[in-house]
XYZ file of C-alpha atoms in Angstrom:
689
model
C 0.074 0.015 -0.030
C 1.568 3.270 -1.140
C 1.725 6.211 1.462
C 2.217 8.787 -1.322
C 1.039 8.759 -4.851
C 2.222 11.491 -7.284
C 0.563 11.540 -10.679
C 1.431 13.927 -13.545
C 2.543 16.721 -11.177
C 3.394 19.971 -13.071
C 4.648 23.170 -11.618
C 4.632 26.336 -13.755
C 5.862 29.659 -12.699
C 5.080 33.125 -14.192
C 6.238 33.551 -17.800
C 5.127 29.926 -18.603
C 8.284 28.355 -17.004
C 7.631 24.789 -16.416
C 9.885 23.779 -13.703
C 8.278 20.415 -13.221
C 6.685 18.702 -16.201
C 4.637 15.540 -15.358
C 6.315 13.901 -12.596
C 4.926 10.490 -11.078
C 5.976 8.242 -8.437
C 4.771 6.226 -5.505
C 6.372 5.656 -2.028
C 5.373 2.697 0.108
C 5.671 2.413 3.927
C 9.297 1.842 5.023
C 10.506 2.511 1.525
C 13.344 4.919 0.512
C 13.008 6.691 -2.814
C 16.077 8.643 -4.013
C 15.554 11.378 -6.476
C 18.813 12.591 -8.165
C 19.623 14.874 -11.033
C 21.605 18.150 -11.776
C 20.686 21.542 -10.389
C 17.591 22.875 -11.921
C 16.102 19.489 -12.821
C 13.163 20.102 -10.672
C 13.908 17.968 -7.639
C 13.270 20.457 -4.893
C 10.375 22.221 -6.574
C 8.762 18.802 -6.685
C 9.124 18.314 -2.939
C 7.839 21.860 -2.076
C 4.922 21.375 -4.266
C 3.927 18.222 -2.421
C 4.340 20.111 0.952
C 2.376 23.048 -0.374
C 5.256 25.350 0.246
C 5.608 26.989 -3.140
C 4.860 30.684 -3.719
C 1.238 31.644 -4.592
C 2.161 32.645 -8.068
C 3.199 29.090 -8.948
C 0.555 27.127 -10.888
C 0.315 23.436 -9.731
C -1.649 20.734 -11.646
C -1.791 16.924 -11.390
C -2.478 14.806 -8.234
C -0.596 14.221 -4.864
C -2.317 11.822 -2.676
C -1.184 11.174 0.863
C -3.056 7.916 2.072
C -5.469 8.489 -0.688
C -6.234 12.216 0.412
C -5.616 14.737 -2.216
C -3.228 17.443 -1.049
C -3.361 19.648 -4.489
C -5.970 22.364 -3.852
C -6.374 21.501 -0.126
C -7.105 24.581 2.080
C -4.196 26.073 4.027
C -5.806 25.343 7.418
C -6.259 21.716 6.421
C -2.722 21.465 5.036
C -1.352 22.729 8.397
C -2.878 19.703 10.181
C -1.041 17.480 7.679
C 2.272 19.029 7.617
C 4.600 18.091 10.489
C 2.074 15.361 11.447
C 1.518 12.922 8.471
C 4.294 14.304 6.293
C 7.521 16.243 7.423
C 10.284 17.838 5.533
C 14.010 18.017 6.491
C 15.499 21.017 4.840
C 18.934 21.604 3.287
C 19.905 24.449 5.507
C 18.935 23.882 9.108
C 20.124 27.333 10.196
C 17.589 29.154 7.959
C 14.897 26.610 8.776
C 14.940 27.071 12.514
C 13.630 30.450 14.249
C 16.737 31.950 15.669
C 14.985 33.715 18.613
C 13.650 30.443 20.127
C 15.369 27.594 21.772
C 15.782 24.201 20.100
C 13.610 22.572 22.665
C 10.893 25.042 22.362
C 10.513 24.616 18.512
C 10.369 20.900 18.847
C 7.930 21.247 21.764
C 5.768 23.595 19.495
C 5.518 20.935 16.810
C 4.412 18.511 19.427
C 1.786 20.728 21.171
C 0.138 21.731 17.825
C -0.508 18.128 16.533
C -0.747 16.177 19.757
C -2.271 18.575 22.181
C 0.374 17.774 24.909
C 0.846 19.973 28.060
C 4.089 22.228 28.063
C 5.930 20.028 30.463
C 5.239 16.908 28.690
C 6.214 18.274 25.322
C 9.431 19.615 26.829
C 10.211 16.066 28.082
C 9.458 14.452 24.806
C 11.642 17.177 22.921
C 14.628 16.132 25.246
C 13.892 12.352 24.388
C 13.935 13.227 20.716
C 17.229 15.043 20.896
C 18.814 12.050 22.793
C 17.184 9.649 20.143
C 19.127 11.543 17.379
C 22.493 11.537 19.190
C 22.651 15.088 20.588
C 24.991 15.006 23.833
C 23.500 16.348 26.945
C 20.031 16.659 25.530
C 18.524 18.316 28.575
C 21.010 21.092 28.376
C 21.184 21.522 24.691
C 17.334 21.886 24.377
C 17.727 25.049 26.050
C 20.308 26.303 23.547
C 19.433 28.486 20.518
C 20.137 27.499 16.903
C 23.238 29.401 16.495
C 24.893 27.660 19.504
C 24.674 24.433 17.642
C 27.158 22.954 15.049
C 25.972 22.357 11.581
C 25.752 18.577 12.196
C 24.017 19.038 15.457
C 21.391 21.478 13.900
C 20.684 18.843 11.205
C 20.249 16.225 13.849
C 17.735 18.615 15.736
C 15.983 19.235 12.398
C 15.570 15.356 12.137
C 14.283 15.228 15.792
C 11.790 17.903 14.989
C 10.673 16.205 11.669
C 9.961 12.664 13.485
C 8.354 14.303 16.453
C 4.856 13.310 15.466
C 5.693 10.036 14.065
C 5.070 10.934 10.375
C 4.250 8.428 7.739
C 6.529 10.282 5.114
C 9.859 12.145 5.453
C 10.939 14.277 2.472
C 14.709 15.045 2.895
C 15.925 17.885 0.717
C 19.771 17.498 0.302
C 20.038 16.853 4.147
C 23.876 16.321 4.157
C 25.105 18.790 1.552
C 26.763 21.312 3.732
C 28.178 18.734 6.185
C 31.548 17.234 6.577
C 31.864 13.671 5.707
C 32.189 12.482 9.255
C 29.125 14.624 10.296
C 27.250 13.346 7.193
C 27.873 9.767 8.115
C 26.316 10.478 11.703
C 23.289 12.153 10.032
C 22.663 9.354 7.733
C 22.855 6.933 10.533
C 20.194 9.055 12.449
C 18.120 9.046 9.495
C 18.181 5.223 9.306
C 17.435 5.131 13.121
C 14.449 7.630 12.503
C 13.072 5.468 9.835
C 13.412 2.392 12.104
C 11.591 4.172 14.880
C 8.717 5.621 12.801
C 8.416 3.271 9.902
C 8.135 6.099 7.599
C 8.622 6.140 3.798
C 11.354 8.571 2.881
C 11.947 10.698 -0.359
C 15.737 11.260 -0.404
C 16.478 14.352 -2.679
C 20.278 14.745 -3.255
C 23.063 15.166 -5.914
C 25.278 12.745 -3.991
C 24.838 9.483 -5.719
C 26.878 7.648 -3.126
C 24.380 8.620 -0.394
C 21.574 7.270 -2.560
C 23.493 4.010 -3.222
C 23.455 3.500 0.537
C 20.151 4.698 1.438
C 17.685 4.067 -1.404
C 15.473 1.190 -2.454
C 14.305 2.747 -5.692
C 15.873 5.721 -7.775
C 14.185 8.345 -9.740
C 16.470 10.339 -12.181
C 15.276 13.739 -13.256
C 16.279 15.846 -16.151
C 14.743 19.310 -17.451
C 11.722 18.915 -15.001
C 11.011 15.274 -16.012
C 11.744 11.644 -14.857
C 14.078 10.175 -17.389
C 14.601 6.806 -15.651
C 13.277 4.953 -12.549
C 13.883 1.543 -11.187
C 15.414 -0.483 -8.351
C 18.683 1.000 -7.077
C 20.810 -2.061 -8.256
C 19.209 -1.610 -11.818
C 20.009 2.092 -12.029
C 23.601 1.850 -10.818
C 24.634 -1.515 -12.396
C 22.343 -1.564 -15.541
C 21.368 2.117 -16.534
C 19.485 2.372 -19.762
C 19.257 6.110 -20.214
C 22.553 7.894 -21.407
C 21.974 10.864 -18.856
C 22.039 8.335 -16.017
C 25.181 6.603 -17.469
C 26.837 9.952 -17.717
C 26.127 10.851 -14.154
C 27.491 7.651 -12.850
C 30.640 7.657 -15.102
C 31.465 11.174 -14.120
C 31.672 10.521 -10.266
C 35.197 10.280 -8.883
C 35.600 7.304 -6.549
C 37.983 6.689 -3.676
C 38.224 3.113 -4.682
C 38.387 3.979 -8.487
C 41.182 3.336 -10.917
C 43.391 6.515 -11.977
C 42.596 8.110 -15.295
C 40.427 10.927 -16.529
C 36.790 11.259 -15.536
C 33.888 11.033 -17.983
C 32.082 14.415 -18.021
C 28.845 15.217 -19.633
C 29.624 18.044 -22.091
C 27.316 21.056 -22.103
C 24.910 22.446 -19.613
C 21.254 21.413 -18.732
C 18.625 23.503 -20.695
C 16.710 26.524 -19.140
C 13.162 25.650 -18.521
C 12.131 28.667 -20.482
C 13.767 27.406 -23.725
C 13.714 23.629 -23.890
C 15.175 22.067 -27.088
C 12.801 20.236 -29.419
C 12.341 16.487 -28.938
C 14.509 14.921 -26.064
C 15.782 17.672 -23.727
C 19.067 15.693 -23.319
C 19.775 15.288 -27.001
C 22.048 18.241 -27.380
C 24.473 16.681 -24.762
C 23.944 12.992 -25.870
C 26.544 11.127 -27.673
C 24.085 8.633 -28.768
C 21.692 11.344 -30.406
C 20.207 10.390 -33.787
C 17.846 12.506 -35.979
C 14.612 11.079 -34.536
C 15.794 12.348 -31.025
C 14.651 15.822 -32.150
C 11.259 14.674 -33.350
C 9.435 14.399 -30.162
C 10.183 14.148 -26.322
C 10.322 10.322 -25.506
C 7.856 9.304 -22.790
C 8.683 7.438 -19.610
C 8.153 3.808 -20.842
C 7.748 0.791 -18.712
C 10.296 -1.663 -20.079
C 9.682 -4.389 -17.446
C 11.069 -5.366 -14.131
C 9.780 -2.198 -12.379
C 11.961 -0.114 -14.767
C 10.773 2.990 -16.649
C 13.076 4.769 -19.046
C 12.559 7.791 -21.380
C 14.977 7.099 -24.195
C 14.389 5.569 -27.749
C 17.716 3.827 -27.516
C 17.194 2.122 -24.212
C 16.756 -1.427 -25.840
C 19.975 -0.939 -27.789
C 21.826 0.057 -24.781
C 20.530 -2.920 -22.742
C 21.286 -5.365 -25.791
C 24.967 -4.179 -26.215
C 25.524 -3.903 -22.631
C 26.874 -0.311 -23.019
C 28.492 1.638 -20.098
C 29.026 5.227 -19.495
C 32.669 4.883 -20.621
C 31.416 3.327 -23.947
C 28.898 5.989 -24.641
C 30.600 9.245 -23.416
C 34.189 10.055 -24.948
C 36.842 9.599 -22.300
C 39.464 12.514 -22.574
C 43.128 11.700 -23.258
C 45.305 13.662 -20.883
C 49.058 13.877 -21.596
C 51.594 12.910 -18.795
C 53.864 15.560 -17.696
C 57.562 15.090 -18.236
C 58.145 16.681 -14.597
C 56.651 13.777 -12.854
C 59.017 11.276 -14.476
C 61.699 12.864 -12.355
C 61.932 11.337 -8.829
C 60.385 13.679 -6.334
C 63.640 14.134 -4.322
C 65.224 15.380 -7.391
C 62.714 18.168 -8.214
C 62.705 21.704 -6.917
C 60.543 22.478 -3.853
C 57.988 25.191 -4.855
C 56.311 25.590 -1.321
C 57.719 24.801 2.196
C 56.019 25.251 5.394
C 57.934 24.653 8.674
C 56.221 24.591 11.995
C 53.661 27.217 10.921
C 51.685 28.740 13.751
C 48.753 31.083 13.706
C 46.851 31.801 16.992
C 44.095 34.376 17.317
C 43.164 36.359 20.470
C 39.698 35.483 21.830
C 38.218 38.780 23.060
C 35.233 39.698 25.356
C 33.381 42.812 25.924
C 31.714 45.421 23.789
C 33.346 48.576 25.064
C 36.286 47.479 27.293
C 37.713 44.441 25.521
C 39.812 41.924 27.268
C 41.476 38.868 26.150
C 39.847 35.683 27.582
C 41.686 32.955 25.620
C 43.467 32.013 22.407
C 42.113 30.352 19.249
C 44.786 27.739 17.978
C 43.744 27.838 14.397
C 47.036 26.411 13.073
C 49.395 25.108 15.584
C 52.532 23.873 14.175
C 52.305 22.262 10.798
C 55.039 21.458 8.250
C 54.861 20.103 4.714
C 56.403 20.710 1.245
C 55.292 20.528 -2.417
C 57.677 19.558 -5.143
C 57.500 20.879 -8.669
C 54.670 19.289 -10.801
C 53.039 17.929 -7.681
C 49.729 18.252 -6.093
C 49.415 18.294 -2.478
C 45.758 17.972 -0.945
C 44.911 19.496 2.405
C 41.897 17.543 3.810
C 39.998 17.607 7.190
C 36.771 18.748 8.850
C 35.497 22.342 9.051
C 37.428 24.234 11.589
C 40.659 22.176 11.347
C 42.747 25.070 9.980
C 42.784 24.521 6.177
C 41.531 28.040 5.256
C 43.737 29.749 7.826
C 46.812 27.860 6.411
C 45.878 29.155 2.784
C 45.462 32.714 4.086
C 48.895 32.666 5.651
C 50.397 31.341 2.294
C 48.653 33.858 0.098
C 49.350 36.910 2.302
C 53.138 36.409 1.691
C 53.733 38.129 5.130
C 55.874 37.270 7.898
C 54.091 34.439 9.806
C 53.120 34.670 13.492
C 55.858 31.793 14.047
C 57.466 29.283 11.877
C 58.568 29.668 8.109
C 56.804 29.867 4.803
C 58.916 29.396 1.814
C 57.459 30.116 -1.743
C 59.569 29.280 -4.685
C 62.698 29.592 -2.698
C 61.755 32.825 -1.155
C 61.221 33.136 2.581
C 57.907 35.282 3.034
C 59.314 36.797 6.252
C 62.196 38.533 4.186
C 59.995 39.902 1.245
C 59.584 43.695 0.690
C 56.650 45.298 -1.153
C 58.318 44.834 -4.690
C 59.499 41.287 -3.987
C 55.942 40.302 -2.688
C 54.200 41.873 -5.850
C 56.773 39.986 -8.113
C 56.114 36.746 -6.279
C 52.395 37.053 -6.582
C 52.607 36.462 -10.300
C 54.106 33.011 -9.527
C 51.582 32.165 -6.946
C 47.752 32.360 -7.682
C 44.495 31.132 -6.207
C 41.147 29.580 -7.513
C 38.289 30.274 -5.145
C 35.353 28.025 -4.063
C 32.626 30.203 -5.268
C 33.128 31.251 -8.821
C 30.276 33.735 -8.812
C 31.417 35.632 -5.745
C 35.014 35.695 -7.159
C 33.957 37.429 -10.374
C 33.002 40.970 -10.385
C 29.386 40.947 -11.980
C 29.935 44.516 -13.316
C 32.836 43.640 -15.372
C 32.923 41.606 -18.652
C 34.953 38.291 -18.515
C 37.611 39.767 -20.716
C 38.271 42.488 -18.323
C 38.203 40.236 -15.351
C 40.893 37.971 -16.867
C 42.917 41.025 -18.080
C 42.942 42.683 -14.586
C 46.114 40.803 -13.374
C 47.845 41.318 -16.554
C 47.383 45.100 -16.576
C 48.179 45.341 -12.826
C 51.617 43.802 -13.745
C 52.299 45.782 -16.767
C 51.821 43.115 -19.274
C 51.543 43.872 -22.949
C 49.271 42.236 -25.750
C 46.559 41.831 -23.225
C 43.685 41.086 -25.648
C 45.543 38.419 -27.314
C 46.511 36.852 -24.034
C 42.897 36.943 -23.009
C 41.729 35.076 -25.955
C 44.420 32.605 -25.581
C 43.499 31.940 -21.759
C 39.804 31.405 -22.755
C 40.685 28.818 -25.393
C 43.183 27.126 -22.905
C 40.221 26.535 -20.333
C 37.848 25.337 -23.237
C 35.936 28.520 -23.759
C 35.440 30.587 -27.021
C 37.350 33.761 -27.151
C 34.171 35.733 -28.138
C 32.954 34.984 -24.574
C 35.345 37.788 -23.422
C 32.473 40.414 -24.046
C 29.861 38.588 -21.801
C 29.304 39.131 -18.113
C 29.732 36.426 -15.405
C 25.907 35.986 -14.803
C 25.428 34.758 -18.348
C 27.526 31.662 -17.683
C 26.966 28.483 -15.950
C 28.738 27.450 -12.616
C 31.252 25.232 -14.450
C 31.939 28.027 -16.915
C 32.477 30.569 -14.268
C 34.856 28.241 -12.602
C 36.845 27.847 -15.817
C 36.851 31.676 -16.177
C 38.388 31.858 -12.662
C 40.990 29.365 -13.637
C 41.729 31.366 -16.728
C 42.394 34.404 -14.506
C 44.507 32.578 -12.148
C 46.631 31.347 -15.119
C 47.012 34.706 -16.759
C 50.455 35.455 -15.237
C 51.886 32.016 -15.952
C 52.106 31.030 -12.288
C 54.266 28.039 -11.115
C 52.020 27.415 -8.039
C 48.154 27.350 -7.853
C 46.237 27.309 -4.684
C 42.853 25.643 -5.321
C 40.323 26.350 -2.426
C 37.518 23.887 -2.901
C 37.238 24.548 -6.803
C 34.623 22.121 -7.460
C 32.597 21.735 -4.324
C 29.887 24.019 -5.789
C 29.528 22.279 -8.963
C 27.172 19.274 -10.239
C 28.981 16.077 -10.529
C 28.604 16.028 -14.362
C 30.224 19.585 -14.647
C 32.771 18.875 -11.841
C 34.290 16.023 -13.926
C 35.156 18.387 -16.731
C 36.778 20.982 -14.346
C 38.757 18.180 -12.580
C 40.007 16.988 -16.029
C 40.898 20.416 -16.959
C 42.928 21.165 -13.776
C 44.833 17.740 -14.390
C 45.505 18.570 -18.104
C 46.725 22.185 -17.204
C 49.079 20.628 -14.506
C 50.504 18.188 -16.954
C 50.881 20.636 -19.956
C 52.048 23.718 -18.025
C 54.116 22.042 -15.463
C 52.011 23.599 -12.590
C 52.130 22.618 -8.882
C 48.873 22.606 -6.800
C 48.003 23.094 -3.081
C 44.458 21.613 -3.266
C 42.144 22.270 -0.175
C 38.946 20.040 -0.353
C 36.530 18.066 1.860
C 35.536 15.731 -0.862
C 38.018 12.878 -0.483
C 37.077 11.057 -3.794
C 37.945 14.267 -5.752
C 41.252 14.272 -3.707
C 42.119 10.764 -4.619
C 41.745 11.515 -8.320
C 43.579 14.803 -8.575
C 46.293 14.604 -5.721
C 49.804 12.985 -5.542
C 50.083 13.558 -1.799
C 47.602 14.148 0.902
C 48.014 15.971 4.364
C 45.069 15.322 6.865
C 44.513 18.013 9.324
C 42.667 17.880 12.723
C 42.216 20.958 15.014
C 45.189 22.871 13.618
C 47.723 19.972 13.404
C 48.490 17.345 10.717
C 47.292 13.965 11.728
C 48.523 11.875 8.755
C 50.585 12.855 5.562
C 51.940 10.671 2.646
C 51.266 9.599 -0.935
C 47.652 9.173 -1.868
C 47.943 5.462 -2.427
C 49.492 4.877 0.991
C 47.110 7.147 2.946
C 44.045 5.841 1.226
C 44.837 2.200 0.831
C 46.529 1.852 4.211
C 45.588 4.695 6.433
C 47.348 4.588 9.935
C 45.611 7.415 11.974
C 42.212 6.627 13.447
C 40.900 9.980 12.295
C 41.899 9.319 8.506
C 40.366 5.810 8.887
C 37.134 7.334 10.096
C 37.201 9.999 7.411
C 37.675 7.398 4.617
C 35.289 4.874 5.972
C 32.526 7.660 6.066
C 32.668 8.527 2.391
C 29.808 6.981 0.503
C 30.435 5.016 -2.618
C 28.112 5.021 -5.673
C 27.989 1.227 -5.396
C 24.819 -0.250 -3.571
C 26.407 -3.713 -2.911
C 29.649 -2.302 -1.348
C 27.475 0.274 0.584
C 25.426 -2.489 2.084
C 28.684 -4.515 3.356
C 31.085 -1.735 4.201
C 32.102 -1.191 7.790
C 31.868 2.354 8.981
C 33.825 4.084 11.873
C 31.333 6.597 13.296
C 32.970 9.392 15.299
C 31.133 10.638 18.463
C 30.469 14.228 18.875
C 31.672 17.286 16.940
C 35.029 18.750 16.564
C 36.351 20.336 19.786
C 36.817 24.081 19.947
C 40.220 25.400 18.677
C 40.031 27.768 21.658
C 40.125 24.907 24.067
C 41.843 21.925 22.422
C 42.275 18.687 24.394
C 45.483 18.038 26.104
C 47.994 15.459 24.678
C 46.535 14.064 21.514
C 43.704 16.446 20.198
C 41.822 13.579 18.649
C 41.544 11.472 21.784
C 38.042 12.797 22.719
C 36.543 11.163 19.568
C 39.037 8.480 18.965
C 37.361 4.936 18.641
C 40.765 3.333 19.525
C 41.202 5.250 22.807
C 38.478 3.252 24.615
C 40.310 0.006 23.832
C 43.781 1.092 25.138
C 45.080 0.142 28.573
C 45.036 2.842 31.358
C 48.822 3.412 30.836
C 48.223 3.838 27.159
C 45.456 6.181 27.587
C 47.607 8.216 30.129
C 50.128 8.609 27.413
C 47.487 10.072 24.854
C 46.276 12.530 27.539
C 49.666 13.698 28.580
C 51.808 13.638 25.419
C 50.938 15.114 22.120
C 52.128 12.940 19.220
C 54.135 14.371 16.364
C 54.070 13.015 12.676
C 56.327 9.902 12.636
C 57.274 7.875 9.647
C 55.747 4.547 9.603
C 57.741 1.521 9.254
C 58.375 0.168 5.726
C 56.858 3.278 4.317
C 58.570 5.657 1.695
C 56.501 8.655 2.251
C 53.729 7.957 4.917
C 53.764 9.393 8.376
C 51.126 9.586 11.165
C 50.823 11.676 14.455
C 49.503 8.830 16.584
C 51.262 7.041 19.506
C 49.456 3.666 18.330
C 49.484 4.179 14.583
C 48.351 0.908 12.671
C 47.736 0.685 9.036
C 44.179 -0.687 8.418
C 42.214 -1.066 5.092
C 38.921 0.720 5.361
C 37.364 1.574 1.911
C 36.288 -1.837 0.912
C 36.420 -3.662 4.266
C 33.073 -5.268 5.270
C 32.037 -6.843 8.572
C 32.433 -10.210 7.036
C 35.954 -9.428 5.920
C 36.915 -8.078 9.233
C 35.821 -11.236 10.975
C 38.039 -13.239 8.717
């Protein structure tokens, strides 16, 4: 028996823009339906239409039935009784979803009192129980805290507690883990599974992360240009996709267990809902396109076994057993001559030696006084060789961004040394600093915020050239646009007329304008869809090899890091926990923190997700203003509980430094009891063996 039945749902905004065009699906009790697709495909608009949360100027047609009761056209006062009771929603940004002036406990209590008519004391007690259920430490105390006093992961768990407060029959999760660190994401997904077990609810999981869907969903709905293009059991979609778009999505994902080589991007961008192409909307980007694809849009057709596909060539794909790599052209990226030289024989382009950056913690509005110290970066050391990519990874608050700021300022550090291309930043004067900036450039995380919307793209790219007195600016701008895969005539357009991936390419072109030797990449692909992300990753790989660049790459996506980096440094609370080659750190992580990070990364492989063993960390990252004594990770370390009293005392009293592991060429860990363990593919059965 279905809880939710959606039939031919259509959402039209003013101007005749159809954001959702005939979506149909069902969700049964206890079932998880994953809805995936690129930004703009209509995923979130569909969920908001079901909840009745779209603006009044949106025209909604079709049918949405919850337990047979029609929701489309229902009066607002009747919808209020359904929302939060029979159907609940977990939003992408919990900070904006909570009211900032009420405590978390009061907001959960309000949901209980509205729908269950509980007394104030009983509702408050139940709110504490719900916070405890979702893993909030000290729930009685935290219930009296305000949303801004919670970390991102704790806010999302509190949002889940409020969503399940009234034992709903259906949970709609709209990108519930997008803004979270991978360790917190693993905790939240575990809480969602617990919530489903407690309530027996059906779940609609809307996400762009195909790894999350692989581990959570029973069935998958793939959307493109406002319509479903493929639907079926999770195993069928992942292992036997029959729509080229689905095949492209799966082939473009970087994997932590994947083979080296270029990713398979989907060229082009999704169409605007205001100007859809004739026939199949995916045809302009599809390598399998034939003339008849332009004749009419293919309907979502039942092909048997619970599968539905909207493609006229789906039978051919099944018959030939085609994969994404067969359909989409795999780019050929040349290998740099620099990397053929052993690392120890190459020049060092960046060296950090015991870098420290502390900030004073002040209190008081008029008469300020120092009440503590924030240990943002607390003595880190690493180096980058010519032609090499070093990735800096770790949770939010570990000190990655502060490290980048210290490097990019080219100023004397608070303590320690920063040497860029053989020049000590502490000894640079104004002219030397300006000259060195030409060799050290940065690509920012948010390409829209990094590009001035008032300037055409050509002027944005030309700005560093003019600042450094270069000539032939116009010719160089055209050359740079071509280098990053854009047409020279784009120089006259403004940033807002480009897609996210194109804007990031423009940011890369600007960074390359002065022919730098070292490029700092600050989360350069985190804001992009996976299909667009693959093209940018390939571009960065190609530029590194053809131009002989070196990269310092900061990222939270460890799958992207595995694909792009040569070496990786894992940071925790201002210190380096583990460092070494990507192969050694990923295949044989030695620090418990690295092991937890890697085990938490979801894989786009349903079978592996069902059998993998995860290491879930308890709690959130401690405050850098009050780091634990001794080993900073001990308060969350799964290994700490298994140690003897004497071994624990050492962890409490003595801070470990990075030490090279036995039989390792380039692999060190800051752990007194470091032990190499395979975590990416290990299952419970394998562990027992």
